[in-house]
Coordinates of C-alpha atoms and ligand atoms in Angstrom, one line a residue:
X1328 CA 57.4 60.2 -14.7
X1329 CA 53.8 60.2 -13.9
X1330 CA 51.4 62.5 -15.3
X1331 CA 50.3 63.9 -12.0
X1332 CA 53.0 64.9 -11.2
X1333 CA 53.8 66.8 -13.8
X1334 CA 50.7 69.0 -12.3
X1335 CA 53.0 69.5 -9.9
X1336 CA 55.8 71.3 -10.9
X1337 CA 54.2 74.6 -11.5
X1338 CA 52.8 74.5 -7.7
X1339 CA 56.0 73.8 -6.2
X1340 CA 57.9 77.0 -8.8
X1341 CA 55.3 79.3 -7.4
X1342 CA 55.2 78.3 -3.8
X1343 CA 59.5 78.8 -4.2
X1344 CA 59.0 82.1 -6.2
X1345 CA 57.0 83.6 -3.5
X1346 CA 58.0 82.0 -0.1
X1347 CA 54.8 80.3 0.8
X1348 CA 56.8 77.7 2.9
X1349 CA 57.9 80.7 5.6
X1350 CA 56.0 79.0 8.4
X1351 CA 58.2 75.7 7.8
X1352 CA 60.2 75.2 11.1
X1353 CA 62.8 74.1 9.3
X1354 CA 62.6 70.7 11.3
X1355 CA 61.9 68.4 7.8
X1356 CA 58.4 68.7 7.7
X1357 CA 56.4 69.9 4.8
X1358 CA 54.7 73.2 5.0
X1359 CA 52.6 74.6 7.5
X1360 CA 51.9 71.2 9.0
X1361 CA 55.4 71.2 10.2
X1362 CA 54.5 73.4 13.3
X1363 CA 54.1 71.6 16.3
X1364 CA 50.7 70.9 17.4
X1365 CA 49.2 70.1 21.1
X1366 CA 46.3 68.0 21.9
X1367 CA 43.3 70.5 21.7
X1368 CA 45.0 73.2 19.7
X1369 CA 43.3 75.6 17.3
X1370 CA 45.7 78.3 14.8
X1371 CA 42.9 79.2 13.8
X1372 CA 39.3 78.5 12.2
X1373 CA 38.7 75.0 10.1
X1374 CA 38.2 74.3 6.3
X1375 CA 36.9 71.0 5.9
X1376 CA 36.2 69.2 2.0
X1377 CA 34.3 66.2 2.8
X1378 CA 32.0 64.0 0.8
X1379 CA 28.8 65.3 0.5
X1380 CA 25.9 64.6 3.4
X1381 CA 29.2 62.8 5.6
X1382 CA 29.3 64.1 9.3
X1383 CA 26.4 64.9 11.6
X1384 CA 26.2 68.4 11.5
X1385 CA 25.4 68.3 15.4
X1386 CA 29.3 67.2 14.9
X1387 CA 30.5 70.6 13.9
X1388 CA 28.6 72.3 16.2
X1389 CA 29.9 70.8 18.6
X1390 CA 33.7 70.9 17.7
X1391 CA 32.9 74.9 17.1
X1392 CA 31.2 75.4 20.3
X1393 CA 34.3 72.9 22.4
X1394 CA 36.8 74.8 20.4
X1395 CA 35.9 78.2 19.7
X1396 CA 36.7 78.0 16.2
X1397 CA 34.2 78.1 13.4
X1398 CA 34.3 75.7 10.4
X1399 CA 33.1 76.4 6.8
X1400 CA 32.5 72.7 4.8
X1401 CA 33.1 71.9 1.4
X1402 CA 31.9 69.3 -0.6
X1403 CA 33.0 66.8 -3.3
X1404 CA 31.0 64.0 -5.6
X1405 CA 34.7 62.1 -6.3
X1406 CA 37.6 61.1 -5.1
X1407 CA 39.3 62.7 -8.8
X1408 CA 37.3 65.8 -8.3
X1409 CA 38.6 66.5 -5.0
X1410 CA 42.3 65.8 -6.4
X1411 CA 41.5 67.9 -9.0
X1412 CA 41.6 70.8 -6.7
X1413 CA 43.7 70.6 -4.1
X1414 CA 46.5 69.7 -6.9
X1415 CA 46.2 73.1 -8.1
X1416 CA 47.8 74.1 -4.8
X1417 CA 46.6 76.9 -2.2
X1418 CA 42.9 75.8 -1.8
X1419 CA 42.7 76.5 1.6
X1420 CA 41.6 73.5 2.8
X1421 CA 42.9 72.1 6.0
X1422 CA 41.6 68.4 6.4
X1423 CA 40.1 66.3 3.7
X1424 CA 38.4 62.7 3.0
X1425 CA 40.6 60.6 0.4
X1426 CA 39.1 56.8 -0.1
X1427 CA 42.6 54.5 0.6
X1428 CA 43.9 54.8 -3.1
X1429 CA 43.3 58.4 -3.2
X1430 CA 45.4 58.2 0.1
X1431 CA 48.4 57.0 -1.8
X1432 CA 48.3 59.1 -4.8
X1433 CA 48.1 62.1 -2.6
X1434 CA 50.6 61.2 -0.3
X1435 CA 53.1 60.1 -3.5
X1436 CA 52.1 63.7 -5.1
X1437 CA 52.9 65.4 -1.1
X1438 CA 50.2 66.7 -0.9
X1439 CA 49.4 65.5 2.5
X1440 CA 50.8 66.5 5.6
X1441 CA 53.0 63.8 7.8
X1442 CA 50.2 63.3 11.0
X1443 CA 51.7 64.7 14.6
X1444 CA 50.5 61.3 16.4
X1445 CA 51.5 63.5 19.7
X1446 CA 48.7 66.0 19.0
X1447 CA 46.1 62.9 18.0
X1448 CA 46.0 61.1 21.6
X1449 CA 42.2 59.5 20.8
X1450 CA 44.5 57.6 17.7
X1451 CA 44.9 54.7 20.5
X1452 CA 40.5 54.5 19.8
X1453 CA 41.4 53.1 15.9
X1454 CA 40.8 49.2 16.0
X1455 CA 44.5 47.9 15.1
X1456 CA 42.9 46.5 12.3
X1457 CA 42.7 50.4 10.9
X1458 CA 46.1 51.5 11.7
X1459 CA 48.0 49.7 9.2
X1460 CA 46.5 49.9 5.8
X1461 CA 48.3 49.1 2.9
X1462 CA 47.7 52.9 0.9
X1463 CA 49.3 54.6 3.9
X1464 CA 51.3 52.3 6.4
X1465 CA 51.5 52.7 9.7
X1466 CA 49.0 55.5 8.8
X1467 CA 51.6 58.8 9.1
X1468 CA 49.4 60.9 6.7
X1469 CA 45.9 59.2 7.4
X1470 CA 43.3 58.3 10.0
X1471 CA 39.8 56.0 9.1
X1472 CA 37.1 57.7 8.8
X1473 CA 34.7 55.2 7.4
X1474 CA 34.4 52.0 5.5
X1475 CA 31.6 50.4 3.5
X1476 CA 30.7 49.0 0.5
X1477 CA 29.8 50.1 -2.6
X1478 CA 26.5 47.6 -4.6
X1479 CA 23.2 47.9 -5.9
X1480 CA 19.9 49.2 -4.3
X1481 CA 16.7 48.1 -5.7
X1482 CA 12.8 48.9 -5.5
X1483 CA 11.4 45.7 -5.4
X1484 CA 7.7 47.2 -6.3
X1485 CA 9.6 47.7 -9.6
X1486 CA 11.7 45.0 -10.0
X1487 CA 10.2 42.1 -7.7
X1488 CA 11.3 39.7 -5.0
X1489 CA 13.3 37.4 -7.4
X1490 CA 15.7 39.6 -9.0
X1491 CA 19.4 37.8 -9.2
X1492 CA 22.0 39.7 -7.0
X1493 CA 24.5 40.4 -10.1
X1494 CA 25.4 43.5 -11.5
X1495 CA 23.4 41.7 -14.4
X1496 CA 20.4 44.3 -13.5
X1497 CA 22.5 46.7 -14.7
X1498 CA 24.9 45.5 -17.5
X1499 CA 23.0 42.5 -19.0
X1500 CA 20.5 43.9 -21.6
X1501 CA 18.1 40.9 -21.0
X1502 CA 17.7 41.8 -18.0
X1503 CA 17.8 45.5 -17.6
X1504 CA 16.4 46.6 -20.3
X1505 CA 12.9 46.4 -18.8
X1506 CA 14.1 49.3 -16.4
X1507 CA 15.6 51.6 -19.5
X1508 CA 15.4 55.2 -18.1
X1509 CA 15.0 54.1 -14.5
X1510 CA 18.8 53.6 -13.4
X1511 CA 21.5 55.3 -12.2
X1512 CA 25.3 54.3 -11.5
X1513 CA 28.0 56.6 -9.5
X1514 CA 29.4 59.5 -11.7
X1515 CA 32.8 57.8 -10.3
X1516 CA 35.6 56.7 -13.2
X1517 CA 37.2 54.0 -10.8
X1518 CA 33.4 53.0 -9.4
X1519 CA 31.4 52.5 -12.3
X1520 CA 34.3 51.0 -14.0
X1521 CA 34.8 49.0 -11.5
X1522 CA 31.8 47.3 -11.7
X1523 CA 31.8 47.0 -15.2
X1524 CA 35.3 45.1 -15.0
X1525 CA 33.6 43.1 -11.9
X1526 CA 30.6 41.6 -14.5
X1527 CA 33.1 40.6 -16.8
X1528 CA 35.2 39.1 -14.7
X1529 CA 37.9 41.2 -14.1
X1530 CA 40.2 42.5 -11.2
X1531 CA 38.8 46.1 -10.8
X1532 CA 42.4 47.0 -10.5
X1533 CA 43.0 46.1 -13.7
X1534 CA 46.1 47.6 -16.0
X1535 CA 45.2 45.6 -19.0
X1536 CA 44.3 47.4 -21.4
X1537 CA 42.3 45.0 -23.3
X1538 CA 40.3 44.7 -20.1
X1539 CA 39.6 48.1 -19.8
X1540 CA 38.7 48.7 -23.6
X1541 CA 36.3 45.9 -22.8
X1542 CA 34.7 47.0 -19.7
X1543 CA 34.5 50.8 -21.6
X1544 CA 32.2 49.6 -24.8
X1545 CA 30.3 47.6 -21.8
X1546 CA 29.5 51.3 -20.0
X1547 CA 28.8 53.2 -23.6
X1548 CA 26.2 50.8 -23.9
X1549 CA 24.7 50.7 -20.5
X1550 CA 25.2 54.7 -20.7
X1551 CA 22.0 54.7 -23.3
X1552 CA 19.4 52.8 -20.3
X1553 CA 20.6 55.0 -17.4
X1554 CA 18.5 58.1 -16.2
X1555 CA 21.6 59.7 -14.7
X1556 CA 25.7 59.1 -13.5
X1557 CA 25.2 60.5 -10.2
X1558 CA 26.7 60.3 -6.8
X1559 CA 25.0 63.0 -4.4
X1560 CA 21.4 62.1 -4.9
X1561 CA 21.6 58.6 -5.8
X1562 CA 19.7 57.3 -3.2
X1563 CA 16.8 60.3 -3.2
X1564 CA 16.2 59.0 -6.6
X1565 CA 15.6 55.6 -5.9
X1566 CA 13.3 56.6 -3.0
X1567 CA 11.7 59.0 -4.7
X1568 CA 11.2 56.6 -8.0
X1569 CA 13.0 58.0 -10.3
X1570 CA 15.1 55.6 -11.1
X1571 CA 14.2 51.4 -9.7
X1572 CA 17.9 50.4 -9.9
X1573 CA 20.9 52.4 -8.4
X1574 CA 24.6 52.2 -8.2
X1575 CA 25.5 53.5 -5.1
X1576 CA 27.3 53.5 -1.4
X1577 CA 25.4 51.5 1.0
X1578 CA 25.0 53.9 3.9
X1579 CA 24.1 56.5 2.1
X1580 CA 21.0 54.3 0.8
X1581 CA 20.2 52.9 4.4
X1582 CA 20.1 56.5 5.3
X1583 CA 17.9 57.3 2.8
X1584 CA 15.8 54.0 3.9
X1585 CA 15.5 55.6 7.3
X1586 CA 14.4 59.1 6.2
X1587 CA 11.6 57.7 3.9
X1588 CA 9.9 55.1 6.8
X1589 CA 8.0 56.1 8.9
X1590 CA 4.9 54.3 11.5
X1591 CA 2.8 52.9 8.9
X1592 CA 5.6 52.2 5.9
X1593 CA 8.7 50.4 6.4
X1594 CA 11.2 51.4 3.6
X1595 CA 13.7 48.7 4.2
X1596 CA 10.6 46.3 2.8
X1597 CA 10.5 48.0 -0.1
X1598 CA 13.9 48.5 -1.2
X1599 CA 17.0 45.9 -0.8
X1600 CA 20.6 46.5 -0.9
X1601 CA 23.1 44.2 -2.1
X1602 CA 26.6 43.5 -3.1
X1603 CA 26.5 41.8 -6.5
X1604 CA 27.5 37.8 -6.2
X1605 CA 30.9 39.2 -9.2
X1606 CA 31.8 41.0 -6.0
X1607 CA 32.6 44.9 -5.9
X1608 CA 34.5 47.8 -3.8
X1609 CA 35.0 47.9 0.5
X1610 CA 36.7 51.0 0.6
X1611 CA 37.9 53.2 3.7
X1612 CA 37.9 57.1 3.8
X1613 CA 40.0 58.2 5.4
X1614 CA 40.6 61.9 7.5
X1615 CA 43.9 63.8 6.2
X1616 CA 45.6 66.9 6.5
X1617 CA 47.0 69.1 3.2
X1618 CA 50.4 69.6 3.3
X1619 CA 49.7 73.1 2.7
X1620 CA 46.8 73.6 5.5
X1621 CA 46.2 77.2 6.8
X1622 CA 45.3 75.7 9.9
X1623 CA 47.2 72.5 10.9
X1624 CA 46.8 72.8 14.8
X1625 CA 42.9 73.1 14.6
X1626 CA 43.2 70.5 11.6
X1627 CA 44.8 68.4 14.0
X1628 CA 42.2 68.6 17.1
X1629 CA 39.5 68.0 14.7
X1630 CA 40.9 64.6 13.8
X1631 CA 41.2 64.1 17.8
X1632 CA 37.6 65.1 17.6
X1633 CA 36.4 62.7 15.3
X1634 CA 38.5 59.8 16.9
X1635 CA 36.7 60.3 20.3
X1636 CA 34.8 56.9 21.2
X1637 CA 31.3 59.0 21.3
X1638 CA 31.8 61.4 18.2
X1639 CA 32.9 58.4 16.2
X1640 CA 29.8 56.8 17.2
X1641 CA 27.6 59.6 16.7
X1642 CA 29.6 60.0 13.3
X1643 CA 28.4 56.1 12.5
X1644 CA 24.6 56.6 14.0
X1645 CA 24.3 59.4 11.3
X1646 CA 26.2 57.7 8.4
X1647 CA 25.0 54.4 8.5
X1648 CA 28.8 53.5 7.8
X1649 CA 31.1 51.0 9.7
X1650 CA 33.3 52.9 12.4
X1651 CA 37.0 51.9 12.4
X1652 CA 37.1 53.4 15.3
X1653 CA 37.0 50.1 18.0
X1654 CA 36.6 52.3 21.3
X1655 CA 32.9 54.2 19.7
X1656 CA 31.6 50.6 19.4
X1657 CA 29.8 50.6 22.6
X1658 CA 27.8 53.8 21.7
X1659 CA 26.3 52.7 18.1
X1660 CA 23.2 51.9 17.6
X1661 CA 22.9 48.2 18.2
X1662 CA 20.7 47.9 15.3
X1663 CA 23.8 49.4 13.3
X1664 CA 26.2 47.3 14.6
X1665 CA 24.2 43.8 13.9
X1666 CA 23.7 44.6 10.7
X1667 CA 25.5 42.2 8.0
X1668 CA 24.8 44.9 5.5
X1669 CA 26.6 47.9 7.3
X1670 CA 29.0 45.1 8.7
X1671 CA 29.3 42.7 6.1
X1672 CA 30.8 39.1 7.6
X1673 CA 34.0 37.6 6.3
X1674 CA 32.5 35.7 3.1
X1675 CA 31.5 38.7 1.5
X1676 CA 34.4 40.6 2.8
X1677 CA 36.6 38.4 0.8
X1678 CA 34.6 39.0 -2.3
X1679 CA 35.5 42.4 -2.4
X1680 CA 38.4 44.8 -3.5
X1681 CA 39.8 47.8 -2.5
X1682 CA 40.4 50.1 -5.2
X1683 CA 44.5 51.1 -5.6
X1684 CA 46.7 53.4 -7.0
X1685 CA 47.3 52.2 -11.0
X1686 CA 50.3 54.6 -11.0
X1687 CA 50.7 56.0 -14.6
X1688 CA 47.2 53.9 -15.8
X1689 CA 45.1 56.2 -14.0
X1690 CA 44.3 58.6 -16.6
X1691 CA 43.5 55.9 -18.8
X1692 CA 40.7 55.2 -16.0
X1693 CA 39.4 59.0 -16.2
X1694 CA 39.7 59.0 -20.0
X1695 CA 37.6 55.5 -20.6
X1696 CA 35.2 57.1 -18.0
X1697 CA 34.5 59.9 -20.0
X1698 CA 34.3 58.6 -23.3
X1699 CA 32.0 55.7 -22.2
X1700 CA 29.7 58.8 -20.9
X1701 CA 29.6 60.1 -24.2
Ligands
LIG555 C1 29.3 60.1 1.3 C2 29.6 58.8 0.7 C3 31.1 58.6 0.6 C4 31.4 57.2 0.4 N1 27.9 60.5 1.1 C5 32.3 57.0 -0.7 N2 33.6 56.5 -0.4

């Protein structure tokens, strides 16, 4: 049996011991989600635990003011952390933002809600490319959110014009030595191991355990030249220069490119993003509902909300992340939508992974992690 769901067990005693499952209608759902929902309804005011700095917050405003509801946010650094606690059971949260292999591991632990497509009518915005992923198909306990990729960010004032695109600047000690102190990678087991396995040439799905023990002594030794693991203020760093090379999500950077320009300095000049030539992550992340969500209905209308054509596009305009959502294209920022960095072309597409479930392996992710942090 797999370790998580061991986690489990304890949960599902208490929630039996004490009839937490009394607003099941008893028509084979799970939990409070099984109510039926309309388009538009609220039971209630929303709990959202999202990514940090990951929706306009013009966005909530707006789905507080349209619905009369209010919405308290929480935030998370990692996909594990976020699993962390809603595995626990009763967080209260109603809807919240897996990446695609977190999708499958929460949906195999049921801790997601089966969707009410019949309560999500602005589903018919997702481009069909987004409604049939491989960690949730057909997507019955998901909706995209998101996608991007995950590279390298640069400050070319530091490091030059002629720096090779490789995850070399991090993991090579010829080259990265000379920026000891000054770099950062994600404070994300499956991320930062990722990349390691990507430089040496592995899948980043790996199961080997050779591989990993491999790509682990290659992080405890890059661990002594980093300034930080870090995955909420990443990109402040670099633009503040505190660190010259960081690990990191690419719209959060471009964000952080557009906040620091201004008339007389151009930011995107001075610091380059790129996906490493070894290849690396495209992930999706993805909007879903707990299984045990106070709130379903208004969990529900807030996915609606977030799948209309011009909230998606606002969602994008602020994120600096691709949309999945095909009908919001018209509203982005043309400048958004042209770019080959926010919407990377085919070729680099194919260079990429997304990251999956490893079943039972995944611990030995989170335990190499933490040891290579030392
Ligand atoms: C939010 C970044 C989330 C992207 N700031 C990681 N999947």
């Amino acid at each position: 049996m797999r370790l998580r769901t061991l986690w489990l067990i304890p949960v599902a005693l208490v929630l039996v011991v004490t009839g937490c499952s009394t607003e099941d209608d008893g028509d084979g759902g799970e939990g409070a989600a099984a109510a039926a929902c309309e388009p538009g309804g609220t039971d209630g005011d929303l709990v959202l635990y999202n990514w940090s700095e990951y929706i306009d917050p013009e966005l909530i405003t707006q789905f507080e003011q349209q619905y009369g509801v209010s919405v308290t946010e929480d935030f998370f650094p990692s996909n594990e952390d976020m699993l962390a606690k809603v595995s626990s059971g009763a967080s209260g949260f109603d809807v919240v933002v897996p990446s695609d292999y977190m999708v499958a591991i929460m949906i195999e632990e049921g801790l997601l809600a089966e969707l009410q497509a019949d309560a999500i009518p602005n589903l018919a915005n997702l481009d069909p490319e987004f409604t049939d992923l491989p960690f949730d198909p057909e997507g019955r306990y998901s909706v995209p959110y998101q996608w991007g990729t995950s590279g390298i960010a640069v400050d070319t004032n530091v490091v030059g014009e002629d720096f090779e695109q490789s995850w070399g600047i991090i993991f090579d000690p010829e080259q990265a030595d000379a920026y000891s102190g000054k770099i950062s990678m994600l404070n994300d087991p499956r991320e930062s191991l990722g990349a390691a396995l990507k430089y040496l040439g592995y899948s980043l799905n790996t199961s080997d355990p050779d591989e990993l023990a491999e790509a682990q002594e290659l992080l405890t030794e890059t661990t002594a030249r980093l300034a930080t693991y870090d995955s909420d203020q990443f990109e402040d760093l670099l633009v503040g220069g505190e660190t010259a090379v960081a690990h990191g999500w690419s719209g959060d950077f471009f964000r952080a490119f557009d906040e620091a320009s201004t008339d007389d300095f151009d930011a995107y000049e001075q610091y380059s993003y790129f996906v490493p030539e070894e290849g690396g992550v495209r992930w999706v992340d993805n909007m879903a509902i707990l299984a045990d969500a106070p709130h379903p209905c208004t969990a529900h209308t807030f996915v609606d909300f977030m799948l209309d054509a011009e909230n998606g596009a606002a969602l994008t305009n602020f994120n600096f992340y691709a949309s999945p959502n095909a009908a919001a294209e018209e509203f982005i920022d043309p400048e958004i939508l042209e770019d080959p960095a926010i919407y990377p072309p085919e070729e680099v597409v194919a260079n990429l992974e997304f990251i999956e479930d490893t079943g039972d392996f995944e611990t030995q992710y989170s335990d190499a992690f933490t040891q290579a942090k030392g």
